[in-house]
Coordinates of C-alpha atoms in Angstrom, one line a residue:
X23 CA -6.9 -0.4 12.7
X24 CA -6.5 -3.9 12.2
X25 CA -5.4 -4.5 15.9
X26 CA -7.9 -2.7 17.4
X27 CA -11.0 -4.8 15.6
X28 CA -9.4 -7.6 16.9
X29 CA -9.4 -6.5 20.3
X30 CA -12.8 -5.7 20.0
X31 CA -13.7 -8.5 18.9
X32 CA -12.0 -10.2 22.4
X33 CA -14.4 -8.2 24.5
X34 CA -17.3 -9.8 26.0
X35 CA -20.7 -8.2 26.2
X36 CA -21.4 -5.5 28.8
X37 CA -23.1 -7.4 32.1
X38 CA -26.2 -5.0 33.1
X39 CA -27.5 -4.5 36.5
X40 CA -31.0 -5.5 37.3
X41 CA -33.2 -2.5 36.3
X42 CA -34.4 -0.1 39.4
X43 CA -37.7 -0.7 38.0
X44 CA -39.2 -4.0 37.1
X45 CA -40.6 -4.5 33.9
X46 CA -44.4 -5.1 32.9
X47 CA -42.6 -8.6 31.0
X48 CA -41.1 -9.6 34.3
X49 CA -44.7 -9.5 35.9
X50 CA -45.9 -11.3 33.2
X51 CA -43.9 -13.8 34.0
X52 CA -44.3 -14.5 37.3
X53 CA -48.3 -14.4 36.8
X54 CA -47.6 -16.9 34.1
X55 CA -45.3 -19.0 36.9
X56 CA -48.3 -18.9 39.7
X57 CA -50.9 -19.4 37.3
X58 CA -49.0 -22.8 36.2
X59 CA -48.3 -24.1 39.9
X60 CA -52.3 -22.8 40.8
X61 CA -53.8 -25.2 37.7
X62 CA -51.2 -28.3 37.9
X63 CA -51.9 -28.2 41.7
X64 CA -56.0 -28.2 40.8
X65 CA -55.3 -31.0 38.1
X66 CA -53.3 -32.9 41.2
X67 CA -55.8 -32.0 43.8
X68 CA -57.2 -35.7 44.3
X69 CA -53.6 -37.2 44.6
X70 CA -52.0 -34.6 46.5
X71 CA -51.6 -33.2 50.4
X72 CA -51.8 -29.8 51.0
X73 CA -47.9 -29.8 51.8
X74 CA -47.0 -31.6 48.1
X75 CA -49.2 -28.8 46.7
X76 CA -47.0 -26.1 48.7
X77 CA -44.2 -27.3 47.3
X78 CA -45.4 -26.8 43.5
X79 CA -46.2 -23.2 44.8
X80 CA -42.2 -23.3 46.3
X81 CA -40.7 -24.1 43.1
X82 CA -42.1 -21.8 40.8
X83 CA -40.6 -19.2 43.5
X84 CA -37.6 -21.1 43.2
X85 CA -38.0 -20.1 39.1
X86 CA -38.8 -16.5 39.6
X87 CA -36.5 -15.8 42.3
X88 CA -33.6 -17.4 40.1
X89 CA -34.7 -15.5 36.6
X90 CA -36.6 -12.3 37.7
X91 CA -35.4 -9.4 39.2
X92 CA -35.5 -9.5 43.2
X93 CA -38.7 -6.8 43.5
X94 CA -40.6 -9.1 41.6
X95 CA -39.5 -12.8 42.9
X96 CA -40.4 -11.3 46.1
X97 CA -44.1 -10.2 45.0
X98 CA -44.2 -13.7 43.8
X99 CA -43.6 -15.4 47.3
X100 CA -46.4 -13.0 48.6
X101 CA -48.4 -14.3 45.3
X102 CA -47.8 -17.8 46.1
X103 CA -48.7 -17.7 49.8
X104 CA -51.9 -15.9 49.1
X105 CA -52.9 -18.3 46.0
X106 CA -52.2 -21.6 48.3
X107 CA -54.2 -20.3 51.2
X108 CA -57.3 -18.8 48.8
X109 CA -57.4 -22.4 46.6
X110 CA -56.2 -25.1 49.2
X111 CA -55.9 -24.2 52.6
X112 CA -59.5 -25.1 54.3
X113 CA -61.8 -22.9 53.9
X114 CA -60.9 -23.3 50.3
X115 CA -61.9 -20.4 48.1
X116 CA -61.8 -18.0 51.1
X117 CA -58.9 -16.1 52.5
X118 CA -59.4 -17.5 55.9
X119 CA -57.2 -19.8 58.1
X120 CA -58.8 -22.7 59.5
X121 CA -56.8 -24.2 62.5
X122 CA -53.3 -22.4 64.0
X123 CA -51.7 -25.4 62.2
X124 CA -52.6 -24.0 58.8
X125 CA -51.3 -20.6 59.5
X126 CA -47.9 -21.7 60.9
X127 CA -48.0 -23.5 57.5
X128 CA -48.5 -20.4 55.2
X129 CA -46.0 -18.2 57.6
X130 CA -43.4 -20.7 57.6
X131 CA -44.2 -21.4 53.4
X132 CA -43.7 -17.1 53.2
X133 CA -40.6 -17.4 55.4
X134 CA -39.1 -19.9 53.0
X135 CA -40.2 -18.6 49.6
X136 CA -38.4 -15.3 51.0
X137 CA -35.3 -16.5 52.0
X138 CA -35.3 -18.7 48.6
X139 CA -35.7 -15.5 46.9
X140 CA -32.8 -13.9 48.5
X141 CA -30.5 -16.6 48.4
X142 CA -31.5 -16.5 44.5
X143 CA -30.7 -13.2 43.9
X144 CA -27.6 -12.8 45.8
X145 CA -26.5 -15.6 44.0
X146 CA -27.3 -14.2 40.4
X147 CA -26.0 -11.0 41.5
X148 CA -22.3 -12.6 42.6
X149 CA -22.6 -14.7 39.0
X150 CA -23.1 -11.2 37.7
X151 CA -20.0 -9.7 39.4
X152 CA -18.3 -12.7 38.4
X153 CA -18.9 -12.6 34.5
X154 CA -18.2 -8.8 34.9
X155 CA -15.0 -9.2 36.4
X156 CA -13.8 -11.4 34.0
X157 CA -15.3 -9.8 31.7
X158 CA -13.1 -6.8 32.4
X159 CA -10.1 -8.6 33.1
X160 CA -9.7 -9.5 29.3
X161 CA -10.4 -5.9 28.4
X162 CA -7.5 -4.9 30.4
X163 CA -5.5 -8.1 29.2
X164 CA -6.4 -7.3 25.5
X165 CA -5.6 -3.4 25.8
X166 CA -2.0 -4.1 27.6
X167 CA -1.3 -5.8 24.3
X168 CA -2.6 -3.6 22.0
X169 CA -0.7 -0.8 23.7
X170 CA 2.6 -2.3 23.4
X171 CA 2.7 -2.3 20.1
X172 CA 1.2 1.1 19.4
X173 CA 3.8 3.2 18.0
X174 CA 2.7 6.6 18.5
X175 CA 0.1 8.5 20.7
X176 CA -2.6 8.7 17.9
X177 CA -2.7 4.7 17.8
X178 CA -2.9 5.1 21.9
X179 CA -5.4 7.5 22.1
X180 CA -7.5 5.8 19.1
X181 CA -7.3 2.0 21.7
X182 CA -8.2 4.0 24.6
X183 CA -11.7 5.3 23.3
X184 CA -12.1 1.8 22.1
X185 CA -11.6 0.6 25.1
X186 CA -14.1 3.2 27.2
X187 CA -16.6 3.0 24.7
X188 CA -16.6 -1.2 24.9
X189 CA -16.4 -0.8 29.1
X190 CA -19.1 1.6 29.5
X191 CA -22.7 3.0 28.1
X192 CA -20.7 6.2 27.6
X193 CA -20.2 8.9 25.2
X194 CA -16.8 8.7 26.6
X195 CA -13.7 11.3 25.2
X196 CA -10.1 10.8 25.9
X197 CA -7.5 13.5 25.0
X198 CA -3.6 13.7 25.6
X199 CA -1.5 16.9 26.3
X200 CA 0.2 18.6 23.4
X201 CA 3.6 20.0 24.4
X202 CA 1.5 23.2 25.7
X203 CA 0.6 21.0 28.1
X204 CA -3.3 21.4 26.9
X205 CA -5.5 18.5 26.6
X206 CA -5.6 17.8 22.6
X207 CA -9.4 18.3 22.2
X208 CA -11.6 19.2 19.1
X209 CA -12.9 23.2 18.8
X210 CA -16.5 21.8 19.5
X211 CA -15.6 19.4 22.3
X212 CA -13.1 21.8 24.2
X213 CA -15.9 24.0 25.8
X214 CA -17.7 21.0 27.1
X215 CA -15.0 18.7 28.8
X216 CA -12.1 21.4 28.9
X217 CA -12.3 23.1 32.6
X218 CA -12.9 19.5 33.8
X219 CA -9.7 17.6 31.8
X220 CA -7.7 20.7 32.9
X221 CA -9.0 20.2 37.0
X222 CA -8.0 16.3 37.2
X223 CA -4.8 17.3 35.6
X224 CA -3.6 19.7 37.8
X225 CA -5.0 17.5 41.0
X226 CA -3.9 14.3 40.0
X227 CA -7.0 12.9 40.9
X228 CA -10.6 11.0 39.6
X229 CA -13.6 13.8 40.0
X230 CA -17.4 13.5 39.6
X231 CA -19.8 11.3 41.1
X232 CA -18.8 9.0 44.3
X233 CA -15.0 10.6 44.2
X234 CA -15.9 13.1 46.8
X235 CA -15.0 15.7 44.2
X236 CA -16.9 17.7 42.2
X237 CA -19.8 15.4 43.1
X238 CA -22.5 17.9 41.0
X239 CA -20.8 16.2 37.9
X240 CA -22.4 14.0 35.9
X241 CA -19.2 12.3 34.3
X242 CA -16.4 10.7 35.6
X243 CA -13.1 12.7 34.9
X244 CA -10.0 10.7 35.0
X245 CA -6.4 11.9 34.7
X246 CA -3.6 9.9 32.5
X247 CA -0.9 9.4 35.0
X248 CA -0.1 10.9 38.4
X249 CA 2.4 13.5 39.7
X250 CA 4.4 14.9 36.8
X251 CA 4.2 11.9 34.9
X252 CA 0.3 12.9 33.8
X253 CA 0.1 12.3 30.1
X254 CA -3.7 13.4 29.6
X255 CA -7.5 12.8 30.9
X256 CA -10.5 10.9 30.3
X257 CA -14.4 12.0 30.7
X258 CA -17.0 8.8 31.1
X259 CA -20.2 10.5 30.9
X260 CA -23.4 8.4 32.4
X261 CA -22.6 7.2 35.6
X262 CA -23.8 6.3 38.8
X263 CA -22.2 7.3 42.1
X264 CA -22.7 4.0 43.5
X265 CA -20.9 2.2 40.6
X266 CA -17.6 2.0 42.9
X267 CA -16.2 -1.5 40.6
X268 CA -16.7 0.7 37.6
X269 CA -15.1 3.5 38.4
X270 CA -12.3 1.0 39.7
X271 CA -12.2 -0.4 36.4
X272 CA -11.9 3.4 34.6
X273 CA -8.8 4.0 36.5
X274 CA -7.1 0.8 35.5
X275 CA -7.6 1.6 31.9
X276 CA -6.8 4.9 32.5
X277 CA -3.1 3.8 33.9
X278 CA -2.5 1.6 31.3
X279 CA -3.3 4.2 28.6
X280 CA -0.8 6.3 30.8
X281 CA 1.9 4.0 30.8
X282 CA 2.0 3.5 27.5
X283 CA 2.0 7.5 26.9
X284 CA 4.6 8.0 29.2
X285 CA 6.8 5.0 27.4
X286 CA 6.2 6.9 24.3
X287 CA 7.3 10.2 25.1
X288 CA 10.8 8.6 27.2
X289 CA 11.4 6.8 24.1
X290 CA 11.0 10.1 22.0
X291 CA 13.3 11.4 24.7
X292 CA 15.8 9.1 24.8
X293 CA 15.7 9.4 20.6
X294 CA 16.4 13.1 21.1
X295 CA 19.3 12.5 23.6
X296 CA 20.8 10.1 21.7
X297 CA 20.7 12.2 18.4
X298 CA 21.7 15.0 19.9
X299 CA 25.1 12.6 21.3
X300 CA 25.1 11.3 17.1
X301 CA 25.1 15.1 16.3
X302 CA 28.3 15.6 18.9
X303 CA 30.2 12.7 17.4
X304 CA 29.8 13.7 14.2
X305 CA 30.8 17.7 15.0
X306 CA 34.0 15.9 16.3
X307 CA 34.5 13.5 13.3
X308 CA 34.3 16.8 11.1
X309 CA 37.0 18.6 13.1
X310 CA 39.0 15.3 12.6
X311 CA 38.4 15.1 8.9
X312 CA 39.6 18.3 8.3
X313 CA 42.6 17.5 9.3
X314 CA 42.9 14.4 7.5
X315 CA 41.0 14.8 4.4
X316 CA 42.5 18.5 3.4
X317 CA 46.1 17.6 4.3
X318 CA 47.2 16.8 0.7
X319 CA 45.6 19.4 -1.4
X320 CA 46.5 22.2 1.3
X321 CA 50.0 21.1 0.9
X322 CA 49.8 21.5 -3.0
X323 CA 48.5 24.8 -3.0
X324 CA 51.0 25.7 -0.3
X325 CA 53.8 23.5 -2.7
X326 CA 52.8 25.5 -5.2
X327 CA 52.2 29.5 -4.1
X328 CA 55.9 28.8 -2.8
X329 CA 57.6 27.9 -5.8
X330 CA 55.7 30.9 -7.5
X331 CA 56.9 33.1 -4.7
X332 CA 60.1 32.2 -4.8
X333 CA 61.0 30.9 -8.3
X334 CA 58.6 33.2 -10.5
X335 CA 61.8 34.5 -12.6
X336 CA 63.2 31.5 -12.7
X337 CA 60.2 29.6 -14.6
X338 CA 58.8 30.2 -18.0
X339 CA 55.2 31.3 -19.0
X340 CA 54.2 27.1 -19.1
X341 CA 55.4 26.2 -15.4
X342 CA 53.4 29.2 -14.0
X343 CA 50.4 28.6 -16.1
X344 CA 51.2 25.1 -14.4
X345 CA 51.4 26.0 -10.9
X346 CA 48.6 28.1 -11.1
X347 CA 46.1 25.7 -12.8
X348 CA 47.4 23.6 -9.9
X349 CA 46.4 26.1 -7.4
X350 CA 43.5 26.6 -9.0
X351 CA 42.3 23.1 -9.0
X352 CA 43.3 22.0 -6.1
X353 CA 41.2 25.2 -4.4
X354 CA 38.2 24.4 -6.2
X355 CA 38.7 20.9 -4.5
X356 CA 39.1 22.0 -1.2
X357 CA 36.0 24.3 -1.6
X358 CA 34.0 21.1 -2.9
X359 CA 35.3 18.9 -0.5
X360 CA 34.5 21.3 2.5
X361 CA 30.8 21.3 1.3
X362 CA 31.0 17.7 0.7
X363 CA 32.2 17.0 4.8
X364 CA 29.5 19.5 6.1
X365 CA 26.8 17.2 4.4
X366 CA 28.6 14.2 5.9
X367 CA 27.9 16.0 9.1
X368 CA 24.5 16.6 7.8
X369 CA 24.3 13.0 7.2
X370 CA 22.7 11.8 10.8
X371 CA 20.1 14.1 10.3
X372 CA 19.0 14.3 7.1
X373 CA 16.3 12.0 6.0
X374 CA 17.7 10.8 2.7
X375 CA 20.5 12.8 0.3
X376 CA 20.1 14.3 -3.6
X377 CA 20.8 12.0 -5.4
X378 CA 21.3 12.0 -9.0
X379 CA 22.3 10.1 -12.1
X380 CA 25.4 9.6 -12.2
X381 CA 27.6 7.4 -14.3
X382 CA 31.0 5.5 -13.1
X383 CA 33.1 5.8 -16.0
X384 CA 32.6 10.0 -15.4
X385 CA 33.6 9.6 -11.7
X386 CA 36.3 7.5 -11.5
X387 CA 37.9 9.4 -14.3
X388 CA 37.1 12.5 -12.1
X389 CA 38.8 10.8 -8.7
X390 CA 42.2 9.5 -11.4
X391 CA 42.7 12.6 -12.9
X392 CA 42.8 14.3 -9.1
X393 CA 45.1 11.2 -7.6
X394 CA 47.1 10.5 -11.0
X395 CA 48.5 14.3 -9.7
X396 CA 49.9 12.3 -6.6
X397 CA 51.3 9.2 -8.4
X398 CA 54.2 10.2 -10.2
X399 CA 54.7 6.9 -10.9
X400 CA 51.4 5.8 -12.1
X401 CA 50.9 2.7 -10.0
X402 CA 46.7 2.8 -10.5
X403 CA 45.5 0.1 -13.4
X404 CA 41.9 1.3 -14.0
X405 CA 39.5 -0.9 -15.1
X406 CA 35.8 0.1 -16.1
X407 CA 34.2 -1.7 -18.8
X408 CA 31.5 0.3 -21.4
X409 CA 28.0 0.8 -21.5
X410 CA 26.9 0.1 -17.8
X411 CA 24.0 1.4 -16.2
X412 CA 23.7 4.7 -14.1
X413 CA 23.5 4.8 -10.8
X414 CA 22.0 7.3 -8.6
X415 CA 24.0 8.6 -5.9
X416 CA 25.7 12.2 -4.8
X417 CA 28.7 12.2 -7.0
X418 CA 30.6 14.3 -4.9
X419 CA 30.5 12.0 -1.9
X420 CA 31.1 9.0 -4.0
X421 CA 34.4 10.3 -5.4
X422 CA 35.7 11.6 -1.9
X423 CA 34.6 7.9 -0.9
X424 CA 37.0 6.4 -3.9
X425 CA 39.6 9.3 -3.9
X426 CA 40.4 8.2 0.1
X427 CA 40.2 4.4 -0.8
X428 CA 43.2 4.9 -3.4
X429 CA 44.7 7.1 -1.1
X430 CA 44.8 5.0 1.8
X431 CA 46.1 2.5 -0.8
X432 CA 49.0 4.4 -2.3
X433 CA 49.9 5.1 1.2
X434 CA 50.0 1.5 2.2
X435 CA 51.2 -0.3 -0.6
X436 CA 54.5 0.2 -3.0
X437 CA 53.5 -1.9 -5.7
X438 CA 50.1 -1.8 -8.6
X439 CA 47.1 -0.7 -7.5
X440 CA 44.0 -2.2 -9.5
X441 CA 40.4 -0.1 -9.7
X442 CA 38.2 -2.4 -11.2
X443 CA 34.4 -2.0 -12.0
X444 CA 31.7 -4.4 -12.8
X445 CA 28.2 -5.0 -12.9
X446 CA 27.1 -8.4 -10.4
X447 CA 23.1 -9.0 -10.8
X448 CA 21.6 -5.8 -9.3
X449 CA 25.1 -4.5 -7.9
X450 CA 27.4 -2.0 -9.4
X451 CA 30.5 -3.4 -7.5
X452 CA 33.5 -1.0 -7.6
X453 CA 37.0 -2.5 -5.9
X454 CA 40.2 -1.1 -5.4
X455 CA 42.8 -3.5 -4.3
X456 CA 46.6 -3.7 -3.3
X457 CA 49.4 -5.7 -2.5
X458 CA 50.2 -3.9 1.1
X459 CA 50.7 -5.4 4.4
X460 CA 47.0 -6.4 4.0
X461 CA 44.2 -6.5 7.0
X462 CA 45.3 -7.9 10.7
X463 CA 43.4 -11.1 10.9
X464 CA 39.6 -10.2 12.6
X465 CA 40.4 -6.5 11.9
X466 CA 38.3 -6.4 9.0
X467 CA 35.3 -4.5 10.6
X468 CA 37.1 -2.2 13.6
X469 CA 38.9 -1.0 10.5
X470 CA 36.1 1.1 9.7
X471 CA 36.0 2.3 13.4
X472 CA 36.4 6.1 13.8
X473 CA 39.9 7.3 14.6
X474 CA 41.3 3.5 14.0
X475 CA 44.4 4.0 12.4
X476 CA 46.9 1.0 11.5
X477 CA 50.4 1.6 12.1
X478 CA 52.1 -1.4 10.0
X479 CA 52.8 1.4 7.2
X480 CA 55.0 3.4 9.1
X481 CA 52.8 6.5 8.5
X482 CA 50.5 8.8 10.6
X483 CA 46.7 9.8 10.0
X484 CA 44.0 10.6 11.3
X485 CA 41.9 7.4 11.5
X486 CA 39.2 9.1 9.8
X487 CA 39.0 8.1 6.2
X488 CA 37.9 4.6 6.2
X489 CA 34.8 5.9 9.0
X490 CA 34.1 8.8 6.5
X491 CA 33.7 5.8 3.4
X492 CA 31.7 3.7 5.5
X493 CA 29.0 6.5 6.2
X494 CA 28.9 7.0 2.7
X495 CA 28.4 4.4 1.7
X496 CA 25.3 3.5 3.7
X497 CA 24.2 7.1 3.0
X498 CA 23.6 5.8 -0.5
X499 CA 22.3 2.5 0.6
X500 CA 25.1 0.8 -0.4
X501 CA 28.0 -1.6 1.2
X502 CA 31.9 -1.3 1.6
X503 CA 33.3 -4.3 2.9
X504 CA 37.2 -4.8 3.5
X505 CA 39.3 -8.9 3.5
X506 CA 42.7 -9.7 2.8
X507 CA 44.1 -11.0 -0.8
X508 CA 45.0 -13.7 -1.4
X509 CA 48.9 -13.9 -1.7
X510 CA 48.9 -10.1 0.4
X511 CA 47.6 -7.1 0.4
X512 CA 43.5 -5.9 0.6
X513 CA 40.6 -5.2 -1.3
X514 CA 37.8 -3.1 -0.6
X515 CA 34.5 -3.5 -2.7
X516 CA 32.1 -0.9 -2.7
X517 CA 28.0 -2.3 -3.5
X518 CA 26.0 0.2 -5.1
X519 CA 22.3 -0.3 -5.5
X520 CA 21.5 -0.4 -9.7
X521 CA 17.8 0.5 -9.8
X522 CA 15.5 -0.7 -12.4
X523 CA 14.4 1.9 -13.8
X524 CA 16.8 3.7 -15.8
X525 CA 16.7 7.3 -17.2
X526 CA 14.7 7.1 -20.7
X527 CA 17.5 9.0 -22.7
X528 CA 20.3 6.1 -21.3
X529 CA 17.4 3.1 -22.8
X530 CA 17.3 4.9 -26.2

């Protein structure tokens, strides 16, 4: 709303013709004018000539034909002719012409205050078209740039009826398609302007008066666009047939308010297009992560069902209960972390995720009781100090986000791997670093790349994991950033937003 008072506020004035019908002030006026040349030419009789006195009579017609409208300027040539001849011209006081030379005088005096008169006026009038022209030139400058910013086709449709209500005397009603393909009117204004929105439309071209269409009209109805890039209509209601410049003028605004319409609805477009190709990708990063996020645990449970299968007599009541609990668990994982990928997939559409308190301490333990399962040898040093705040985020994402992290660095690296967290200023800051081969120099950012896989372990993959951990972690608002150690190996640090405003029970 803002930008649109301001570009009312660059308007000028509307510039009015010259009414069909002269006003009782404008006589008054130009009685007033011959009344002031007929008594200063009486006060000057004694020191004038009859020619000086003709010229007083002259420049009052000069006045009125420069300030009244042309009807009237021209009465007031006829005014001043007649009023020189009745009070100077001998006989004086009589309407009669003494002498040929006298009435070549008044002829010529009539000829001149005529043609004065029509200079006058045609010069007014092209000062008129003048200040009107540039008058509508800013309105089409200042509605340009109040289009380009509008966002969406309320703000467009709200600048165009500013625009035809500051260009003309109006009621003036603009309305765009909906997807129907129906102009968007109100109930009560659909009867009136419907049928006549709905004919430009469908011929692509102005009607009402002076169009040659639908001349019986007594509004101007413009269509939004052309072809099949129409976007809408306009209706200008109180116009004149004759008023060619203005109708001109309707049209520009009208293709502006088009253009902008149609850049609206290609942008929405290419939006779709280009979330239906986000929508692709992820479908194929899915199919990818199953095979690289459910390798391991589908290897346990198959691990596992063997040695029951094949060993069951062999093994006590203990290493059954064992291998089942493992079977068990490692289901139950599989079955969260299927649910968990699907609302990755999710992720590019969804407007924000559930988020819920969740503390650290509780997921981390969660994500090393799970990998601790897969490191016989205990390699992980944990690190999470007491009392820090909650967080909110999906717990289920962040510990697949964590669980690949050490993964990727138990594959990578034969030595300790450290899990540290800490609280920096408004950060929850969760590392896990290694002493592997480390990050190829400028590497630390196509890392992250989708199907990137580094070969300097010696082991497959799918590429996937560090992808899926990057689009979690912006899910949640948060950063995951990857350099090289100093003395070898990496260290990722995942950011988590703390927020101010903790659960109550947590303050007490």
């Amino acid at each position: 709303m803002r930008r649109v008072l301001r570009w009312r506020d660059m308007t000028l004035p509307a510039v009015r013709d010259d009414p069909a019908t002269p006003s009782p002030r404008d006589w008054g006026v130009a009685i007033l004018l011959l009344a002031t040349a007929t008594t200063a030419g009486l006060a000057l009789d004694r020191y004038l000539s009859l020619t000086s006195q003709a010229m007083i009579y002259v420049l009052a017609v000069v006045v009125a034909s420069y300030r009244l409208p042309w009807a009237v300027s021209v009465g007031c040539a006829f005014g001043a002719v007649i009023l020189l001849n009745f009070f100077f011209v001998p006989p004086r006081w009589t309407f009669q012409v003494e002498g040929q030379e006298h009435l070549v005088a008044l002829v010529t005096m009539l000829a001149v205050a005529l043609v004065i008169s029509h200079l006058a006026s045609s010069l007014r009038r092209e000062t008129r078209t003048a200040r009107r022209s540039e008058q509508r030139a800013r309105q089409l400058q200042a509605l340009a740039t109040g289009l380009a910013d509008a966002k969406s086709p309320g703000e467009v449709a709200a600048l165009a009826a500013e625009a035809l209500a500051a260009a003309f005397p109006g009621p003036s009603v603009i309305a765009l398609l909906t997807p129907q393909g129906e102009p968007d009117l109100p109930g009560d204004l659909a009867a009136t302007f419907g049928d006549g929105m709905r004919c430009c439309i469908r011929e692509g071209a102005t009607l009402g008066p002076g169009t040659g269409r639908w001349p019986g009209l007594d509004a101007w109805y413009l269509p939004l666009g052309t072809g099949g890039q129409t976007t809408g209509a306009a209706c200008v209601q109180n116009v004149s047939a004759y008023d060619h410049a203005g109708r001109e003028h309707a049209q520009a605004l009208c293709a502006l308010v088009a253009q902008a319409a149609w850049r609206l609805k290609l942008t929405a477009s290419m939006e779709a297009v280009r979330q239906e190709a986000q929508w692709h990708l992820v479908q194929s990063t899915f199919l990818a992560a199953i095979s690289h996020d459910l390798r391991t645990p589908l290897a346990a449970i198959v691990g596992a069902a063997s040695a029951l299968q094949t060993q069951r007599d062999k093994l006590d009541a203990a290493g059954q209960e064992r291998l089942l609990a493992c079977i068990v668990s490692e289901a139950r994982y599989l079955s969260t972390l299927t649910e968990n990928t699907l609302q990755l997939v999710r992720l590019g559409h969804a407007d924000r995720l559930d988020l819920d308190w969740v503390s650290m301490e509780e997921v981390v333990g969660a994500v090393l009781g799970r990998v601790r399962q897969r490191d016989q040898s205990r390699r992980i040093r944990s690190r999470v100090p007491p009392a820090l705040p909650l967080i909110k985020a999906d717990p289920v994402l962040l510990a697949q986000l964590l669980e690949n992290l050490l993964d990727n660095a138990l594959k990578y690296s034969t030595e300790g791997i450290d899990l540290a967290v800490r609280q920096v200023g408004d950060r929850l800051e969760v590392a896990v670093e290694d002493r592997g081969p480390g990050i190829a120099p400028g590497e630390e950012q196509a890392i992250f790349e989708r199907y990137r896989r580094s070969d300097r372990s010696g082991r497959g993959g799918a590429g996937l994991g560090l992808a899926v951990c990057l689009a979690i972690a912006r899910a949640h608002g948060a950063t995951l950033t990857a350099r090289r150690r100093d003395g070898g190996g990496s260290s990722f640090v995942l950011a988590l937003p703390i927020h101010a405003e903790q659960p109550r029970e947590v303050v007490e």
